[in-house]
Short mmCIF file of C-alpha atoms in Angstrom, two decimals:
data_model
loop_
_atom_site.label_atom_id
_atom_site.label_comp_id
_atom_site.label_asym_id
_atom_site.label_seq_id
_atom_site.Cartn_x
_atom_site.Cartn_y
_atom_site.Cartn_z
CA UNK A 1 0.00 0.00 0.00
CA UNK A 2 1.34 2.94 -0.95
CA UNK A 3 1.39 6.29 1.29
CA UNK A 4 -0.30 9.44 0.62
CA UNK A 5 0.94 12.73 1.40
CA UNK A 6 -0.52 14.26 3.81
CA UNK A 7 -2.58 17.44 2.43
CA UNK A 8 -2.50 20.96 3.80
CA UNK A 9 -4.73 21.44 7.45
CA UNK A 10 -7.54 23.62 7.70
CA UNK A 11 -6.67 25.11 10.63
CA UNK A 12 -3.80 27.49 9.25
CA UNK A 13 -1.12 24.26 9.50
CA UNK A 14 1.30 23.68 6.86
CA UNK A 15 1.56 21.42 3.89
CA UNK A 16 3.20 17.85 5.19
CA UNK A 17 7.04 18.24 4.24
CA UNK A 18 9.78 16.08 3.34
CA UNK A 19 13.66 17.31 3.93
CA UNK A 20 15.96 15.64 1.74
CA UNK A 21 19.52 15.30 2.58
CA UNK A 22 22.15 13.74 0.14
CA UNK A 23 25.49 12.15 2.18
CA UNK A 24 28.74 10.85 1.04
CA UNK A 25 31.78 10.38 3.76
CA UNK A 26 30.03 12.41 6.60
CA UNK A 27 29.74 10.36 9.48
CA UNK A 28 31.13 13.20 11.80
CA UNK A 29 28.20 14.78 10.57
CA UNK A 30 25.33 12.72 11.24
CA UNK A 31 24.30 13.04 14.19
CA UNK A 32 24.66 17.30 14.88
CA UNK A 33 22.87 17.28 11.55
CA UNK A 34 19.93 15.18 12.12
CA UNK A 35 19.83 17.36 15.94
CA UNK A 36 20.02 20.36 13.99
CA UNK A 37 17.17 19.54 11.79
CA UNK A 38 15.25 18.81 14.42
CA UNK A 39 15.60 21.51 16.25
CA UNK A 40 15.00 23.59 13.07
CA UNK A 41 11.87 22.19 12.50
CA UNK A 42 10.47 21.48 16.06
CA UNK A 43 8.01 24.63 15.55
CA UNK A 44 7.16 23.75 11.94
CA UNK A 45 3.34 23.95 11.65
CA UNK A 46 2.65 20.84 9.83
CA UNK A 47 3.75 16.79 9.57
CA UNK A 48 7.20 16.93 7.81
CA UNK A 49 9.79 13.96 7.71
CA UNK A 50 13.72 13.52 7.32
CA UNK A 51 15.60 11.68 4.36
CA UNK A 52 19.11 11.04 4.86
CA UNK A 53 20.60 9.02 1.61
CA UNK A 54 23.67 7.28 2.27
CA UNK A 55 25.61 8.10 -1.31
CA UNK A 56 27.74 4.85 -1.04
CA UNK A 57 30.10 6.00 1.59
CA UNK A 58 32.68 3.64 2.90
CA UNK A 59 33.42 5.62 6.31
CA UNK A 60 30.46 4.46 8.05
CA UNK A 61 27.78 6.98 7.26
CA UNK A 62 25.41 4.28 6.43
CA UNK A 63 25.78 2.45 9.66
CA UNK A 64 25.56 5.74 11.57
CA UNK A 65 22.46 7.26 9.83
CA UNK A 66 20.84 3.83 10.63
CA UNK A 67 22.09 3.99 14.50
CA UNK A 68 20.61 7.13 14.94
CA UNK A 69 17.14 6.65 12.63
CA UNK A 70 16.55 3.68 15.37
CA UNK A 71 16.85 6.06 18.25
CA UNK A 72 14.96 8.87 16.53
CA UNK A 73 11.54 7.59 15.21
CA UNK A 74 9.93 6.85 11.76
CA UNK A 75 10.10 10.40 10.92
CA UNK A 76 13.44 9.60 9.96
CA UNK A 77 13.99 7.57 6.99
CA UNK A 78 17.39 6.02 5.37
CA UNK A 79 18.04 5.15 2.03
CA UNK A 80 21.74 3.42 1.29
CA UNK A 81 22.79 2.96 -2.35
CA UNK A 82 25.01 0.65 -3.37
CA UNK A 83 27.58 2.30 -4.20
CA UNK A 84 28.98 5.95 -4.82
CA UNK A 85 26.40 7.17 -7.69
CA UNK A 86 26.72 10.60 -7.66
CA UNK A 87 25.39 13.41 -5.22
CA UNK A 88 22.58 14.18 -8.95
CA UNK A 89 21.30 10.20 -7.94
CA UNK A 90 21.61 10.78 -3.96
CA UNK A 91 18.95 13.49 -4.78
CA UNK A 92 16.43 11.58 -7.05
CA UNK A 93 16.43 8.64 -5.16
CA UNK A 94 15.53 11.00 -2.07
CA UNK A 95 12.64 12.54 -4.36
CA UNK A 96 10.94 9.31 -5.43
CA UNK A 97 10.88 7.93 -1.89
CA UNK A 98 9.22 11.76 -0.70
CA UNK A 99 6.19 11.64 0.36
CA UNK A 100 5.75 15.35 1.16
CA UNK A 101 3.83 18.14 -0.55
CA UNK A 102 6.94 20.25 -0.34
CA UNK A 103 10.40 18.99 -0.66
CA UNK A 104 13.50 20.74 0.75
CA UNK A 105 17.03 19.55 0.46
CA UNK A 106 20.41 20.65 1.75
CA UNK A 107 23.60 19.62 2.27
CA UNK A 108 24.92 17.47 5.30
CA UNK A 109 28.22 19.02 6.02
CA UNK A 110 26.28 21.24 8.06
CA UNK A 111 26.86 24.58 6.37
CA UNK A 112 23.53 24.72 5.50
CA UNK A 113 20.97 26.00 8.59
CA UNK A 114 18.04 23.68 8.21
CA UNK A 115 16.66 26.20 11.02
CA UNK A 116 15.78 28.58 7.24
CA UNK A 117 13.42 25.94 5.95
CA UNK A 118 10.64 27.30 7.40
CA UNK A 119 10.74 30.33 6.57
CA UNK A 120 11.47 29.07 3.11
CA UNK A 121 8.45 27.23 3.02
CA UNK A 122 6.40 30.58 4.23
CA UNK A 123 7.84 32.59 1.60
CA UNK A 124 7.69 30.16 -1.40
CA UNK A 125 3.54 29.94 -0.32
CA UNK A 126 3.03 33.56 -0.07
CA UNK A 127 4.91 34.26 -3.32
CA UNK A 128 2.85 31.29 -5.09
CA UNK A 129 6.54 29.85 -6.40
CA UNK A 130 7.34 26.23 -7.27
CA UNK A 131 10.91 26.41 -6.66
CA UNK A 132 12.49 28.45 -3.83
CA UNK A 133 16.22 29.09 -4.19
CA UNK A 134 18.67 29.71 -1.09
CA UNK A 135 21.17 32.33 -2.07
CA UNK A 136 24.85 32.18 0.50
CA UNK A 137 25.17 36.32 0.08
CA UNK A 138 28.04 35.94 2.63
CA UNK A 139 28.91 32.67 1.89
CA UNK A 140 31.59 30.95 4.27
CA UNK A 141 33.82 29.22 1.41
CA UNK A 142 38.08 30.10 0.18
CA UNK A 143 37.73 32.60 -2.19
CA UNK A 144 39.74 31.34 -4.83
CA UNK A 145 38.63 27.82 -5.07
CA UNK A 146 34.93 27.95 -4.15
CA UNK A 147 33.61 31.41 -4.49
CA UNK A 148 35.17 33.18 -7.86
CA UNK A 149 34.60 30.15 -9.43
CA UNK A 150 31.23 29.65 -8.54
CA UNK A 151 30.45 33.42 -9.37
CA UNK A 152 31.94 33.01 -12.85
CA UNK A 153 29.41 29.94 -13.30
CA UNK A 154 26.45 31.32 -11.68
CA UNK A 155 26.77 34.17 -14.35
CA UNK A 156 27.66 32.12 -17.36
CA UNK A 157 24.69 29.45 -16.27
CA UNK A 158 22.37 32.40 -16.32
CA UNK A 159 22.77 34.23 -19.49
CA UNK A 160 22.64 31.03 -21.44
CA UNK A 161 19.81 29.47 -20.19
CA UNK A 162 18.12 33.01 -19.08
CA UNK A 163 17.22 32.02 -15.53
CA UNK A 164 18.94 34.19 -13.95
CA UNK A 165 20.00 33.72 -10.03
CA UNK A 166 22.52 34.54 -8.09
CA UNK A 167 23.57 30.74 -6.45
CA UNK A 168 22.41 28.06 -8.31
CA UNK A 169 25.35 26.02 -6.35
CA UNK A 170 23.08 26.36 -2.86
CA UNK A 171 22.19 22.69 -2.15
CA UNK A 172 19.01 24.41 0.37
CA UNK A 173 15.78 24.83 -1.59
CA UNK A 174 12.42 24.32 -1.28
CA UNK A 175 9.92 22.67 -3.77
CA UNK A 176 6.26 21.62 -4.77
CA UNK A 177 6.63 17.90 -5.11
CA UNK A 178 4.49 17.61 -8.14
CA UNK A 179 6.77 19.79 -9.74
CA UNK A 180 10.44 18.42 -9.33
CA UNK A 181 8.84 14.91 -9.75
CA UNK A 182 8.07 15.91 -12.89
CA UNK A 183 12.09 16.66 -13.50
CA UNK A 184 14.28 13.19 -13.99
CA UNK A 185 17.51 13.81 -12.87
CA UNK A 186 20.95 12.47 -14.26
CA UNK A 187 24.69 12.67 -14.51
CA UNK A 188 25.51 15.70 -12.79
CA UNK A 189 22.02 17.53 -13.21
CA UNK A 190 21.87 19.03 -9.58
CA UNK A 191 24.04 21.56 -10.46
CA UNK A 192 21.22 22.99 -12.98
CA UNK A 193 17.91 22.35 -10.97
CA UNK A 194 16.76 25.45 -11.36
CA UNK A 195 17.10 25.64 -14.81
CA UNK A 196 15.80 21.75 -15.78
CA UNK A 197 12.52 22.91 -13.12
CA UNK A 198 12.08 25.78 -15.30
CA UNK A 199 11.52 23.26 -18.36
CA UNK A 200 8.35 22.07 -16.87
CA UNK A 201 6.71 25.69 -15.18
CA UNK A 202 7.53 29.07 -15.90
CA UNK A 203 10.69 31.07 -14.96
CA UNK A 204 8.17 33.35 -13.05
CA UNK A 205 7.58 30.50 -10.42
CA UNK A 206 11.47 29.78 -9.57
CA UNK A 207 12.70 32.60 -7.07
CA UNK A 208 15.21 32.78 -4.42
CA UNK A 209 16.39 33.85 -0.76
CA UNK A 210 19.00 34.75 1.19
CA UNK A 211 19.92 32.41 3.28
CA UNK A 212 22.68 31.43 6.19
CA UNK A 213 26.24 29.56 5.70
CA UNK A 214 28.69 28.60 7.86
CA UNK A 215 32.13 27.42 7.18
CA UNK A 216 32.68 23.52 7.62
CA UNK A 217 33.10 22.12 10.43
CA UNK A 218 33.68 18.69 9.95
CA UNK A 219 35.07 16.38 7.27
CA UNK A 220 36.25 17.62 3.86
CA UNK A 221 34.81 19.13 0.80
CA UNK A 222 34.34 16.67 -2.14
CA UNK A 223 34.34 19.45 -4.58
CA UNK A 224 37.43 21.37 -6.09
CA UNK A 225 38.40 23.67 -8.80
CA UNK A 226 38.32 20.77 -11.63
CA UNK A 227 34.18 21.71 -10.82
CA UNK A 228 34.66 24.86 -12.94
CA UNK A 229 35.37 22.36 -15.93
CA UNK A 230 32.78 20.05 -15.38
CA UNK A 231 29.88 22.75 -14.95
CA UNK A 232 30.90 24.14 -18.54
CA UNK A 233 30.06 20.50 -20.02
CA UNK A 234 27.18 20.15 -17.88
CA UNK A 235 26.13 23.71 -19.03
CA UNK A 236 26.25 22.80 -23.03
CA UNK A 237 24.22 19.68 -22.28
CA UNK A 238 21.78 21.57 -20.40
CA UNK A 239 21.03 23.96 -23.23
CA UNK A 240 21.00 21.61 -25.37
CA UNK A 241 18.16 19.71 -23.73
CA UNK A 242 16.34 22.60 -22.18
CA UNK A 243 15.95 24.00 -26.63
CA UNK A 244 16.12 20.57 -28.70
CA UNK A 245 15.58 17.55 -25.77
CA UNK A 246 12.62 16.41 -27.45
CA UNK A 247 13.30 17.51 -31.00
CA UNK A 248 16.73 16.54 -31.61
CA UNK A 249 16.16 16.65 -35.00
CA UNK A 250 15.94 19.76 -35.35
CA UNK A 251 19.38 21.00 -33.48
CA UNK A 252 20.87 18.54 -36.03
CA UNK A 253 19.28 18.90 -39.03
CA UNK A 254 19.70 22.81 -38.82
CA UNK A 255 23.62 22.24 -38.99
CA UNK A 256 23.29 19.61 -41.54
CA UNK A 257 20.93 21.99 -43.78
CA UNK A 258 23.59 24.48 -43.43
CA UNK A 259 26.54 22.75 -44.29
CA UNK A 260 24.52 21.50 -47.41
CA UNK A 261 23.96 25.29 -48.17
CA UNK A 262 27.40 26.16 -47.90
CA UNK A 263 28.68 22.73 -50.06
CA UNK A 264 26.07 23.51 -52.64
CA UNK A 265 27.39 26.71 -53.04
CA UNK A 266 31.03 25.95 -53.38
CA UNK A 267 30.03 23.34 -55.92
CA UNK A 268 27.78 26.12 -57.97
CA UNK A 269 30.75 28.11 -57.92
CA UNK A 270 32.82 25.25 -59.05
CA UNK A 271 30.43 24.33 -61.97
CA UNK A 272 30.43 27.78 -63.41
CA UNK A 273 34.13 27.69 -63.33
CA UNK A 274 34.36 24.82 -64.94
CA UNK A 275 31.74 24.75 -67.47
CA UNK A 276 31.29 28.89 -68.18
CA UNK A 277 35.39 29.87 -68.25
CA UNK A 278 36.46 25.96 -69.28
CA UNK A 279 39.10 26.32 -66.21
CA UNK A 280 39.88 22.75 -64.35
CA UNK A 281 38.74 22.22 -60.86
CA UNK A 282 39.99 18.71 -60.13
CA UNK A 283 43.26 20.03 -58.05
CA UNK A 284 41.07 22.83 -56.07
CA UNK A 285 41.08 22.62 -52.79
CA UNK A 286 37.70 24.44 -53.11
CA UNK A 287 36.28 21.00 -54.51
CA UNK A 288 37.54 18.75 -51.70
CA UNK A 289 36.14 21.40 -48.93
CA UNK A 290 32.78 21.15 -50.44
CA UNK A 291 32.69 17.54 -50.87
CA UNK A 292 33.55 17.45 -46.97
CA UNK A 293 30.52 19.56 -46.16
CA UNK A 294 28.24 18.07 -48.71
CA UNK A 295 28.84 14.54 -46.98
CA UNK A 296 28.60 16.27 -43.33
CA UNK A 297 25.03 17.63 -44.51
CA UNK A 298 24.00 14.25 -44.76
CA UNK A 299 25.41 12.96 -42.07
CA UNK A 300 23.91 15.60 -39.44
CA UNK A 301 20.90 15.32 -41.76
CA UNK A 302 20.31 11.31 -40.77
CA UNK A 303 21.79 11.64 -37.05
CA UNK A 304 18.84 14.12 -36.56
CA UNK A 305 16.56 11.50 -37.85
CA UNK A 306 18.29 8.88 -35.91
CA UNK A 307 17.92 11.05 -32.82
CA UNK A 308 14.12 11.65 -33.31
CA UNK A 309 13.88 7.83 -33.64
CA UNK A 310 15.24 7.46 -30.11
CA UNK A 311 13.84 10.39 -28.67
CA UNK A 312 10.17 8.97 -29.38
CA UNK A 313 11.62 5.56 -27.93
CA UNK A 314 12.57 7.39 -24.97
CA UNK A 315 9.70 9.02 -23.96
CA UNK A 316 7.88 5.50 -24.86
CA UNK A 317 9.72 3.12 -22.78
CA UNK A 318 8.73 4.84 -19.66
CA UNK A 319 10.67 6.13 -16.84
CA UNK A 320 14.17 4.62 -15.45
CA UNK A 321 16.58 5.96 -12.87
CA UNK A 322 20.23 5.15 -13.27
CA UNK A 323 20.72 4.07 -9.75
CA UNK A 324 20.33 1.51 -7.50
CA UNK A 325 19.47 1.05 -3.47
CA UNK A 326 21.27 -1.55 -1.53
CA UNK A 327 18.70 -0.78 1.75
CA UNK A 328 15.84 1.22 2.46
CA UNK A 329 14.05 2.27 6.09
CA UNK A 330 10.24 0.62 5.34
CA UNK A 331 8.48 3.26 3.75
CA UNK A 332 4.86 1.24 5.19
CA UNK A 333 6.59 1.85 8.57
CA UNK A 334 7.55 5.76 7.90
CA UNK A 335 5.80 8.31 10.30
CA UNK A 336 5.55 11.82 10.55
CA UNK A 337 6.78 14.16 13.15
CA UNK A 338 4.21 16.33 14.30
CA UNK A 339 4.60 19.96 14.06
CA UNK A 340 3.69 22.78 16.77
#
């Protein structure tokens, strides 16, 4: 039997929430992060529950977070995957198991102040939003390694894609369920939330908030200035989805209709040549560089109907997630903690 979510109370309570936090090599972090979520959340007006999932660490998180979810109560579910998939899986296999109206999610190194959720969830209701982003204006990170880099992206991400905010790095936001479960996420997607969330509501809806950060206090940072690199990839593949995802065909045919432009061109050019002033063409390198984009043109030209092919398989075969749980808390057995 599968559980509900709880709906929104009458009586001026709060829609039922679920707190999802993604953890890899944290287990000095456990349990003053489960306390401090707690304690963040002991006046929220409304049932809301805690997801810890266990990212594959090898330090002992998993054991911990299931030590303390024994002492705490239902309210506080584990999820342990079988290995290190990636912080982008942590998160959706937190969302699917959610059984919240809203979702929020944070980090667990504890620089994050769970203690801003519900305030989060106060504003993102009285602004009508689907997606409430936390924004670190002082943010407690080096300067060189975290924070120039992550301004340089933050700008970059936002003129391409045109959702413009000023952290989309901040792991603490709050969102409708029905919307994020709408969003799939892969690879390295959590970097770009915002902007895959504004592929299924409007721009309008996504807004953000300052929020508090505190400098680390325990264990190490898993992230590093090779980041910079990866968000540029992750960047091009998010355009590229967000404009042509489901019609590929288009993004490919366009090049391959241009490249057939510009190779039927050179060729015109060569025929005249040829034909009108009787001049040989065979040792041009004119003729080999339209050849080259001549057979391009058809290649982009069947790739894009290769790609529509599987696009339309895609979206047939139903939805997968690319990653797999070694142990679960019972989700019949999950329980809600009361609010205030």
């Amino acid at each position: 039997m599968t559980t509900s979510p709880v709906s929104e109370s009458a009586d001026d309570g709060r829609p039922s929430l679920s707190v999802v936090i993604p953890m890899y090599q944290e287990i000095d972090n456990v349990e003053p992060m489960v306390a401090r979520v707690r304690q963040g959340l002991a006046g929220y007006r409304g049932p809301w529950e805690l997801i810890c999932v266990d990212d594959g660490s090898r330090d002992g998180t998993g054991e911990r977070l299931s030590e303390v979810a024994e002492r705490t109560g239902p309210h506080l579910r584990v999820i342990r995957l079988r290995r290190n998939f990636g912080q982008t899986a942590a998160m959706q296999a937190g969302f699917d198991a959610a059984r919240g109206e809203l979702i929020a999610t944070l980090d667990g190194d504890l620089q994050n102040d769970p203690a801003d959720i519900p305030r989060m969830v106060d504003e993102l209701l009285e602004r009508d939003l689907d997606l409430l982003q936390g924004w670190r204006r002082k943010r407690q990170d080096d300067l060189v390694m975290r924070k120039i880099p992550s301004r340089i992206a933050n700008r970059l991400i936002g003129k391409v894609t045109g959702v413009a905010l000023h952290d989309y790095g901040c792991s603490l936001k709050v969102y409708r369920a029905e919307v994020i479960k709408e969003v799939t996420l892969l690879g390295e997607m959590h970097r770009f939330i915002p902007v895959w969330v504004a592929g299924v509501t409007a721009p309008q809806r996504i807004g953000e908030t300052e929020v508090a950060h505190q400098a680390r206090q325990f264990g190490v940072s898993k992230y590093g200035i090779s980041r910079t690199f990866r968000v540029v990839l992750d960047l091009i593949s998010a355009f590229f989805f967000l404009r042509f995802g489901s019609r590929p065909g288009h993004f490919f045919g366009s090049i391959g209709i241009l490249f057939g432009l510009l190779g039927g061109l050179m060729m015109a050019h060569l025929l005249v040549v040829k034909f009108a002033l009787g001049e040989n063409i065979g040792d041009r390198p004119l003729l080999f560089v339209a050849i080259l984009f001549l057979v391009a043109s058809v290649q982009f030209l069947t790739t894009g109907v290769l790609s529509e092919l599987m696009t339309r398989t895609f979206y047939a075969s139903g939805e997968r997630t690319h990653h797999r749980i070694r142990w679960q808390s019972d989700p019949h057995a999950a329980g809600w903690s009361e609010g205030a």
